[in-house]
């Protein structure tokens, strides 16, 4: 779908004679192409600009390696800088779930993949870390969503909190906490209700739940294909609720993954996992290297 950036740059640099070091003009030409690639990958303009500026200083004056073209060399420098930007101090796959029962709050807009991701993550914690996990749906507006979580629970062999019609989200959260404590669970995951758009009622509801359970992790689940919108959603949730990490879903799609770079640069929040399909196994720990390669194409 997109032309490969390395090929595009090789074309540009074919005309240039090899010099001892990357000249300022070489770098500028290459970075113009890189900027286009970043924008095509849905990285926001301010983030792309700031990023390019940083890379420019680093690339200028670098000795040209014989085995690669100057274009490829700049791509390598950009790739490494992308990985650095996307890599934080934290280990993305390691959630703070000591001191059982540890509450994990799952938040996000409707349709972003929250319920699916809750179940995927529960399965992962149960199977890979041997945790005893309880899941509870707080979506009192959509009984189908509650049923969906229960069905997924049965499918993956993870317990769900029994559904009691008519309860408010905070009451369900209290009940989940109680059951998790009494039942000796390591983790309890709260799948909050989403809306099509962020509104006050949604935020207030999630805030109330947060205050009741004091989550160890608050994970925002967003559709990675929505690019800039995903970043705006993250900013709003972080401002109001405070998030500890992000799960980008639908990264199995056609998107180039630029949302990941903007997400990290704008919110400073780590991307913990990526969703790579509808199946329960389709959740992977975030890997900066893979996303960097994908952004550059
Ligand atoms: P929620 O409203 O946020 O709880 O969203 P759901 O979990 O119900 O997911 C909405 C749809 O997206 C479902 O059909 C899921 O199977 C699908 N979905 C969720 N995550 C992914 C993903 O990583 N890749 C793909 N292709 N589909 C996903």
Tab-separated table of C-alpha atoms in Angstrom, residues 1-8 36-43 225 253-258 293-297:
chain	number	residue	atom	x	y	z
A	1	UNK	CA	0.000	0.000	0.000
A	2	UNK	CA	2.811	2.409	0.876
A	3	UNK	CA	6.114	2.707	-0.891
A	4	UNK	CA	8.949	1.428	1.206
A	5	UNK	CA	10.826	4.328	2.758
A	6	UNK	CA	14.272	2.856	2.244
A	7	UNK	CA	13.586	2.452	-1.480
A	8	UNK	CA	12.222	5.939	-1.709
A	36	UNK	CA	6.204	12.303	4.924
A	37	UNK	CA	6.488	8.681	6.054
A	38	UNK	CA	5.689	9.644	9.637
A	39	UNK	CA	2.653	11.665	8.572
A	40	UNK	CA	1.460	8.833	6.348
A	41	UNK	CA	1.773	6.562	9.375
A	42	UNK	CA	-0.557	8.969	11.198
A	43	UNK	CA	1.988	10.544	13.523
A	225	UNK	CA	-6.460	2.582	13.809
A	253	UNK	CA	-5.107	-3.928	10.596
A	254	UNK	CA	-3.699	-1.844	7.775
A	255	UNK	CA	-2.670	1.085	9.948
A	256	UNK	CA	0.981	2.006	10.134
A	257	UNK	CA	1.021	2.416	13.878
A	258	UNK	CA	1.959	6.083	14.083
A	293	UNK	CA	9.801	-0.822	11.579
A	294	UNK	CA	6.146	-0.562	10.780
A	295	UNK	CA	6.040	3.229	10.997
A	296	UNK	CA	8.956	3.515	8.589
A	297	UNK	CA	7.476	0.915	6.237
